[in-house]
Coordinates of C-alpha atoms and ligand atoms in Angstrom, one line a residue:
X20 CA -51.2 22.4 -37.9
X21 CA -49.0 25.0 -36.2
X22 CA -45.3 24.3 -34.9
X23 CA -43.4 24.4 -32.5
X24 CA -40.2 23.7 -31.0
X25 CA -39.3 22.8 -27.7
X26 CA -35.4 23.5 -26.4
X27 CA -33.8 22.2 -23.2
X28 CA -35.8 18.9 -23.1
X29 CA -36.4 15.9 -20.7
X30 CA -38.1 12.9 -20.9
X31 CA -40.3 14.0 -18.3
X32 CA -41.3 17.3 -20.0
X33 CA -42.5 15.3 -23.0
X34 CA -45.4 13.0 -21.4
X35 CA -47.8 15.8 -20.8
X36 CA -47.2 17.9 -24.1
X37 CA -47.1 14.7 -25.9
X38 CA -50.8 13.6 -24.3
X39 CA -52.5 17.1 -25.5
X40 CA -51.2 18.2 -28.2
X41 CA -53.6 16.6 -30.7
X42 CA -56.0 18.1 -28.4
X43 CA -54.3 21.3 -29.2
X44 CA -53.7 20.9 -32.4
X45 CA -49.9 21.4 -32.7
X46 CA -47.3 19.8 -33.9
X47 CA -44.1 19.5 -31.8
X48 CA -40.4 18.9 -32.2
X49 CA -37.8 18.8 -29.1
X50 CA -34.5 19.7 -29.1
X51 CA -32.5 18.7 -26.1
X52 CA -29.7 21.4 -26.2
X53 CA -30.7 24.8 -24.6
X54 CA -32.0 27.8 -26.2
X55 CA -29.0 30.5 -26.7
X56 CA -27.5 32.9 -29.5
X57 CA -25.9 29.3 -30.7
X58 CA -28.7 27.2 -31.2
X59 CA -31.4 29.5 -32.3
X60 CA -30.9 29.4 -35.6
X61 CA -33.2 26.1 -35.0
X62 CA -36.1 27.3 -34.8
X63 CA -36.7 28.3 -38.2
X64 CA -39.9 26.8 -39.5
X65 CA -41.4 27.2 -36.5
X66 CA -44.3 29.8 -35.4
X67 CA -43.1 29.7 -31.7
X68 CA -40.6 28.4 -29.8
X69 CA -41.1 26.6 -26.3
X70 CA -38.2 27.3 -23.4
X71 CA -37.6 26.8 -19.9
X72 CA -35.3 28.3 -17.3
X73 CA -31.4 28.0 -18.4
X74 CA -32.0 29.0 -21.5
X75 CA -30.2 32.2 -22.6
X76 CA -33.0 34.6 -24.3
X77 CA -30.4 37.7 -24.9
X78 CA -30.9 40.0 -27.5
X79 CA -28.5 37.9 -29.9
X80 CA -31.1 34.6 -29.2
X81 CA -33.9 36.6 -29.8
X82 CA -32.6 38.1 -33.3
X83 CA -31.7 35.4 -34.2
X84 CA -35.2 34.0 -33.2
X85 CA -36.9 36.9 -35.3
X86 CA -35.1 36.5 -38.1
X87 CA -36.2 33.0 -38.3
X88 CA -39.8 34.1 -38.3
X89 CA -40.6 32.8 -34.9
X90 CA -43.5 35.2 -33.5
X91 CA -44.0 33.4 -30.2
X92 CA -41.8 32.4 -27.0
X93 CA -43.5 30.6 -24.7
X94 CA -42.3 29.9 -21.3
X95 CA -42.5 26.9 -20.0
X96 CA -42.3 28.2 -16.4
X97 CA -43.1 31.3 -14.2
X98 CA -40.1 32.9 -13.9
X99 CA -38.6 35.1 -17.2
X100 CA -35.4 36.7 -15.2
X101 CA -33.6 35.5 -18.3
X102 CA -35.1 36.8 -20.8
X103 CA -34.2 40.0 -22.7
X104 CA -37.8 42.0 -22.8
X105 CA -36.8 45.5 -23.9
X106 CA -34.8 43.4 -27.6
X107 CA -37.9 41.0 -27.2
X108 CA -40.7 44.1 -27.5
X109 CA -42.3 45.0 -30.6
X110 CA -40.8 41.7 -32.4
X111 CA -41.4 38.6 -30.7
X112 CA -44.6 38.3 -28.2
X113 CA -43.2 36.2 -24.8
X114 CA -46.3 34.1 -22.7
X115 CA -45.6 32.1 -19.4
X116 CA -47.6 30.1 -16.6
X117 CA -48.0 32.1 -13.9
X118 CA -48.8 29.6 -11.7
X119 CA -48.9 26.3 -12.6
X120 CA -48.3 24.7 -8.6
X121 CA -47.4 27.0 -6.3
X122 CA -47.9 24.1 -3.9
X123 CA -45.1 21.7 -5.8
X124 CA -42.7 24.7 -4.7
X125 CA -44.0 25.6 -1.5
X126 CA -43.5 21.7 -0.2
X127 CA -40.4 21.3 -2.2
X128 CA -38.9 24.2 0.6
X129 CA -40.7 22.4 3.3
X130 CA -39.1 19.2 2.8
X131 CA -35.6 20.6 2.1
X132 CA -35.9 22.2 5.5
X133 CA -37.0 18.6 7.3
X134 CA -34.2 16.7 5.5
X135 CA -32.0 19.2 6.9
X136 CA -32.6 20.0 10.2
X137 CA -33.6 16.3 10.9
X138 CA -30.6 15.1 8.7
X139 CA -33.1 12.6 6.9
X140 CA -30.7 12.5 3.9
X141 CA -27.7 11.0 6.1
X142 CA -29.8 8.6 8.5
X143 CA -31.5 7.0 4.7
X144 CA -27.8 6.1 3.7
X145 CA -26.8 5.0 7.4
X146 CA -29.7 2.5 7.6
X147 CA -28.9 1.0 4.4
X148 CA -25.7 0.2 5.5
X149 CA -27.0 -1.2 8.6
X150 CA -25.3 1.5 10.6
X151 CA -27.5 2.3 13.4
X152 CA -25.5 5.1 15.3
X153 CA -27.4 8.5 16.1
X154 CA -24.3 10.5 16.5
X155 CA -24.3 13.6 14.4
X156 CA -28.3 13.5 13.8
X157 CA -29.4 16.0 16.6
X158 CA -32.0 18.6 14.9
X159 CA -34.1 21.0 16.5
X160 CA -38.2 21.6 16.9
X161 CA -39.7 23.8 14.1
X162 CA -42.4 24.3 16.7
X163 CA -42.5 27.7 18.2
X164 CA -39.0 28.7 16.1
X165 CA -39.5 31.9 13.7
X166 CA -39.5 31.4 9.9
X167 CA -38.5 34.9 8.0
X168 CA -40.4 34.9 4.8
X169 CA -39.3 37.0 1.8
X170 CA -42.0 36.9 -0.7
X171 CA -45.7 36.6 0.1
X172 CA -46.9 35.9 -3.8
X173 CA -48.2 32.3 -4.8
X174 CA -45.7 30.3 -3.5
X175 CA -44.8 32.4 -0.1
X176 CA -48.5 32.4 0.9
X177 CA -48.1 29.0 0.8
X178 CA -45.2 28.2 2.3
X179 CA -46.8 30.5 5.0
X180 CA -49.8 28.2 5.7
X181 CA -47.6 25.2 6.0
X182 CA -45.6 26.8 8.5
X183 CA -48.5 27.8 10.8
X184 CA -49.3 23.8 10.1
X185 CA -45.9 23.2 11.9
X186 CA -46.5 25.7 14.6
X187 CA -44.0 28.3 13.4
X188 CA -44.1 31.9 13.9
X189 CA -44.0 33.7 11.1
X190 CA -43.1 37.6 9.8
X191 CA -42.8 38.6 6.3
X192 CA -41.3 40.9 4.0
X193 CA -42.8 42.2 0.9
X194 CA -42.6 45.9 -0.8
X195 CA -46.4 44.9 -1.5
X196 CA -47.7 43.6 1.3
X197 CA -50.9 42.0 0.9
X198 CA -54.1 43.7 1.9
X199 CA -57.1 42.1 4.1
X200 CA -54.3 39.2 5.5
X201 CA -53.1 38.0 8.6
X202 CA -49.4 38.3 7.7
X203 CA -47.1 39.9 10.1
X204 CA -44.9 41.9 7.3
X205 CA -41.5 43.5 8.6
X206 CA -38.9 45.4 7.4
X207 CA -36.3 42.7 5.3
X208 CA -33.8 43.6 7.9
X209 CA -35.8 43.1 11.0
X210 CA -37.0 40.1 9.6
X211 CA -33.1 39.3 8.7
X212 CA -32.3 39.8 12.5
X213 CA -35.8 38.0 13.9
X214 CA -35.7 34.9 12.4
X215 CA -34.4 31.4 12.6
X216 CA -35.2 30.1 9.3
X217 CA -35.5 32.4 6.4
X218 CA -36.9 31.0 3.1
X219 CA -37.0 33.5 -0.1
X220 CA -40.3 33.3 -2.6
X221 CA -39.9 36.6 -4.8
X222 CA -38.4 37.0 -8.0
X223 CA -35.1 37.5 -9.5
X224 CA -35.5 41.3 -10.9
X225 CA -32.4 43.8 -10.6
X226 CA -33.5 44.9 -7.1
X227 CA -33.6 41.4 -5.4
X228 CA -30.2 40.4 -6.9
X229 CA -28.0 39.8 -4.4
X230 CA -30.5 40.6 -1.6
X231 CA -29.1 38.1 0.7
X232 CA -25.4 39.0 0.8
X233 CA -22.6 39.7 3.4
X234 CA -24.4 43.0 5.3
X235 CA -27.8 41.2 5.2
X236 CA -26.2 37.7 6.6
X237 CA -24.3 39.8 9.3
X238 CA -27.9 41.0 10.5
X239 CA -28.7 37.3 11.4
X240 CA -28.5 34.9 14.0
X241 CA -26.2 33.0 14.2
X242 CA -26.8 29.2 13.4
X243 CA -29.7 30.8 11.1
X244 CA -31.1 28.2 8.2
X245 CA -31.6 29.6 4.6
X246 CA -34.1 28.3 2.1
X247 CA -33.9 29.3 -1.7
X248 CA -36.4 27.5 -4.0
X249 CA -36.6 31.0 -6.3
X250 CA -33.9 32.2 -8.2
X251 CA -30.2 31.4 -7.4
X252 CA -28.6 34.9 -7.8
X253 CA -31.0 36.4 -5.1
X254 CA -28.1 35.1 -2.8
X255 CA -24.6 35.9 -3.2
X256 CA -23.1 32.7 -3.3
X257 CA -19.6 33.3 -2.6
X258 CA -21.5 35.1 0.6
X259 CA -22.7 32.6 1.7
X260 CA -20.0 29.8 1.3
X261 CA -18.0 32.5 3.7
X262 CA -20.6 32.2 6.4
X263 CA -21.5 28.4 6.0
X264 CA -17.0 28.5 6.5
X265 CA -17.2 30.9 9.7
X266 CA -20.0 28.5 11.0
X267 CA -22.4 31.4 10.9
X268 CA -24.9 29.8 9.0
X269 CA -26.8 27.1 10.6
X270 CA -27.9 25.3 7.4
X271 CA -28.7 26.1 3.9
X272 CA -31.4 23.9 1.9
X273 CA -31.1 25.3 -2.0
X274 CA -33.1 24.2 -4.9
X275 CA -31.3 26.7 -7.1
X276 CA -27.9 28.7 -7.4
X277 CA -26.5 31.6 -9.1
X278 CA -24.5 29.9 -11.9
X279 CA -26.8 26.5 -12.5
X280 CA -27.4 27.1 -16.0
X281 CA -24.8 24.6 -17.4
X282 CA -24.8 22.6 -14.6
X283 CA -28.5 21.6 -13.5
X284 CA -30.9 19.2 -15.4
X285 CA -27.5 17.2 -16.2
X286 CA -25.6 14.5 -15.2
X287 CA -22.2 15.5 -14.2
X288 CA -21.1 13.0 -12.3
X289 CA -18.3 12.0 -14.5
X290 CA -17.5 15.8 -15.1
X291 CA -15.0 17.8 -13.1
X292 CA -17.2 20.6 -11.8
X293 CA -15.0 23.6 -12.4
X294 CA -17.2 25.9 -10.0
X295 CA -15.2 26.0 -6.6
X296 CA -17.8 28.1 -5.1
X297 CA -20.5 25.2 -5.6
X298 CA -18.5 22.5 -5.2
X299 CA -17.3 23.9 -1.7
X300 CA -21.3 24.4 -0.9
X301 CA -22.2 21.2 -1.8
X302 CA -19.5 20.0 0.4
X303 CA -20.6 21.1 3.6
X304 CA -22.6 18.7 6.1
X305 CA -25.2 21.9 6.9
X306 CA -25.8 22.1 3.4
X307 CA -28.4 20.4 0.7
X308 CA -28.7 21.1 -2.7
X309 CA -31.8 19.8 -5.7
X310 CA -31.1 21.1 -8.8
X311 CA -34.0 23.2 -9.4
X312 CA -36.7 20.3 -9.0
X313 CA -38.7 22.1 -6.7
X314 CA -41.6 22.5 -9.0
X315 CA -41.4 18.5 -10.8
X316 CA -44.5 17.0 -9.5
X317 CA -47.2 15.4 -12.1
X318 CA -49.8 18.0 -11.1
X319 CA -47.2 20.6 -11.9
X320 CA -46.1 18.8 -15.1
X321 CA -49.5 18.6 -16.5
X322 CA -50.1 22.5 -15.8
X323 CA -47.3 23.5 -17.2
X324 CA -48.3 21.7 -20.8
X325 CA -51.8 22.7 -20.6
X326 CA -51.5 26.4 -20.1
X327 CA -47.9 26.2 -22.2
X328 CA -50.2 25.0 -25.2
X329 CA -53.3 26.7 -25.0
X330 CA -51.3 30.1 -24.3
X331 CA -49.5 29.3 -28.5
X332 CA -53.5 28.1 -29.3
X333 CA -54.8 31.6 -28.0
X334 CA -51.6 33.3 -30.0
X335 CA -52.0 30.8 -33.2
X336 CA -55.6 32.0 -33.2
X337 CA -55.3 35.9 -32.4
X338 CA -57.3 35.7 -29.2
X339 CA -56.3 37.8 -26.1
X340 CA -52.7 36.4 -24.6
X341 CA -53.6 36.7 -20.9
X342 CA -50.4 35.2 -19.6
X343 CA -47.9 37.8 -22.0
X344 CA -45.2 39.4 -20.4
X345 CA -43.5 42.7 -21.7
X346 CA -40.8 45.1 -21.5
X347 CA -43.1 47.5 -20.1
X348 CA -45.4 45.2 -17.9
X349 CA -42.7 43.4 -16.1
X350 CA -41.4 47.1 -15.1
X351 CA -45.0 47.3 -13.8
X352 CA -45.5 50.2 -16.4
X353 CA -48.4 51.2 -18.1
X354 CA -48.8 48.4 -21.1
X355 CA -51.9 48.2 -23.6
X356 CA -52.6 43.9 -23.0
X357 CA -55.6 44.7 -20.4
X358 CA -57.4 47.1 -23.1
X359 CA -55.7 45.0 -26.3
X360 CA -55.3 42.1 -25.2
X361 CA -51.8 41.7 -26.2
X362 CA -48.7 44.2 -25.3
X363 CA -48.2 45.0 -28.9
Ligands
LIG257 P1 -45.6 35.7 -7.3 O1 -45.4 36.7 -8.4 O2 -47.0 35.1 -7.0 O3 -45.0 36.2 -5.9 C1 -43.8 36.9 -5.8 C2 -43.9 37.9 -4.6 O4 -42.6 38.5 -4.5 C3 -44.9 39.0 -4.8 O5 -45.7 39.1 -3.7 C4 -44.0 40.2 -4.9 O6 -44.6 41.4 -4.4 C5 -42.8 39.8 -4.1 N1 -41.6 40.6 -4.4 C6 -41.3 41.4 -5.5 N2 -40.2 42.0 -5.3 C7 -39.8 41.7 -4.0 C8 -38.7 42.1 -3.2 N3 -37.8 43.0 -3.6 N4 -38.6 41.6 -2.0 C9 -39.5 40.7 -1.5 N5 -40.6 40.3 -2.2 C10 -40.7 40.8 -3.4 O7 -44.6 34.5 -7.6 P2 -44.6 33.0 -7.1 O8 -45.4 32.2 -8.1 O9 -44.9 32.9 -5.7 O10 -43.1 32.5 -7.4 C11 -42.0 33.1 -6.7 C12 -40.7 32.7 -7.3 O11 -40.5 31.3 -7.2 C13 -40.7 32.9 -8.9 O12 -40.3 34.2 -9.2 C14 -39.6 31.9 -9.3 O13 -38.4 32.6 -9.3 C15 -39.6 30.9 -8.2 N6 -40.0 29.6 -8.7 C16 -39.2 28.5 -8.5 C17 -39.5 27.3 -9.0 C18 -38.6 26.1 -8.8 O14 -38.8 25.0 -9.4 N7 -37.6 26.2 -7.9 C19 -40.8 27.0 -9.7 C20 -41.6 28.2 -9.8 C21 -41.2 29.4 -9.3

């Protein structure tokens, strides 16, 4: 049987792995601390290595990784912002899933942006504690209100089709627009100065980093809401906190920030959190914060182990890798996986 090792673990990752992987035939270990140039040295023994989000795959990591005779990371997610392609080419093959519930993600947004606006969160708590005052709870109607989307992939298209459901207008941006839709795409800053909510569904890549920053907020309207359920550092946190301060900023509903890596997935509640900039943000009564859950539903969950395994059984097995990322494909350059079937 082939093995594998899983870092950055939870209890609810293992029940779906743990279901198919007879199925699969692969043996598993989990490691609960994250993936980084520290803990690699773990892996060896193992043909591939499983990781998720936080985990730090730099060029160190991946050495490291090599060295140990790993041949495979697979992702346990869609996004790969962090890991290090160009140290990562020619030694160590890298395999994600693409899409494993856009929909998870898509109502995840949604429902950050009713507990907000309708303060849901703060009405649950006044309830239980029999306190039956309104005052402070006044939201608005989504109805007829413009929601700015940045993204139209997977998740975006989504999230589009919801909003229609609510009766929302909605424009779009997306340097590729789709063809053959009904999506009304604008420039980023005319949707920046349009809308009323803006929710972001593209990737973190160098060009989106920081896209929502000081200039872009100063195109807004004022009291605008912000949704991110994509990648923390596509805002500019300490931005933002500025404009949530100057009362700018209507609301912000975020499902992921810039420096979560040591933070999210754990409990910190006995921890002094040392980030002012988050701890300020979390503060604020506009403001609600999940720590990157926006994608934990059990559909999700068993997508994510099914395509996770059967993208190592394709690799264990030297069949095509369909879902493999590269140094050169994630650029969008030319790479040889549609004519190889793998990008080395
Ligand atoms: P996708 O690849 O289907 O769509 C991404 C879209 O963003 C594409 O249409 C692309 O053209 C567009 N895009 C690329 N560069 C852009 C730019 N500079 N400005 C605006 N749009 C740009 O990806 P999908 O599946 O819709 O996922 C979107 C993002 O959601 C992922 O990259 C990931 O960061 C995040 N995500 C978050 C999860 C969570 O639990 N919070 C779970 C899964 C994904």
């Amino acid at each position: 049987m082939n093995k594998i090792c899983f870092f950055d673990t939870k209890p609810y990752d293992r029940t779906y792995f743990d279901l198919m992987k007879e199925q699969y035939q692969i043996e598993i270990e989990y490691f609960e601390s994250k993936l980084g140039p520290r803990t690699a040295f773990m892996a060896q023994g193992f043909d591939a290595i499983v990781a998720f989000v936080n985990d730090t795959i730099d060029k160190e990591t991946i050495d490291i990784l090599h060295q140990s005779g790993v041949k495979l990371i697979a992702m346990r997610c869609a996004g790969y912002n962090n890991v290090d392609f160009k140290a990562a080419y020619q030694k160590i093959h890298v395999v994600r899933v693409p899409d494993y519930s856009p929909y998870a993600v898509a109502e995840h947004a949604m429902a950050l942006l009713l507990t907000l606006n309708r303060k849901i969160h703060k009405a649950y708590n006044r309830t239980r504690d029999f306190n039956f005052s309104l005052n402070g709870l006044t939201g608005f109607d989504l109805y007829g209100k413009t929601m700015g989307v940045i993204g139209t992939g997977k998740i975006g298209n989504i999230f589009i089709n919801i909003c229609k459901g609510f009766g929302l207008k909605v424009i779009a941006y997306d340097p590729f627009p789709k063809e053959d839709s009904d999506i009304q795409y604008v420039s980023l800053e005319e949707l920046c100065r349009e809308s009323d909510i803006i929710s972001l569904h593209c990737p973190l890549t160098k060009d989106t980093f920081h896209m929502i920053d000081r200039d872009k907020i100063s195109l807004m309207k004022e009291n605008v809401y912000i949704i991110n359920t994509s990648r923390g550092a596509l805002i500019n946190s300490e931005d933002l906190l500025e404009a949530l301060k100057d009362e700018r900023i209507g609301g912000a509903c975020l499902d992921v920030y810039e420096e979560e890596t040591e933070l999210f997935y754990e409990d910190m509640s006995y921890t002094v959190i040392h980030d002012d900039i988050l701890a300020r943000i979390i503060s604020m009564p506009n403001v609600i914060v999940t720590s990157h859950q926006a994608f934990l539903t059990r559909e999700a969950l068993h997508n994510i182990a099914e395509t996770t395994l059967s993208n190592c059984r394709d690799f264990f097995d030297g069949k095509p890798l369909s879902n493999e990322v590269c140094y050169q494909c994630s650029k969008g350059d030319a790479c040889p996986r549609k004519e190889k079937g793998k990008c080395f």
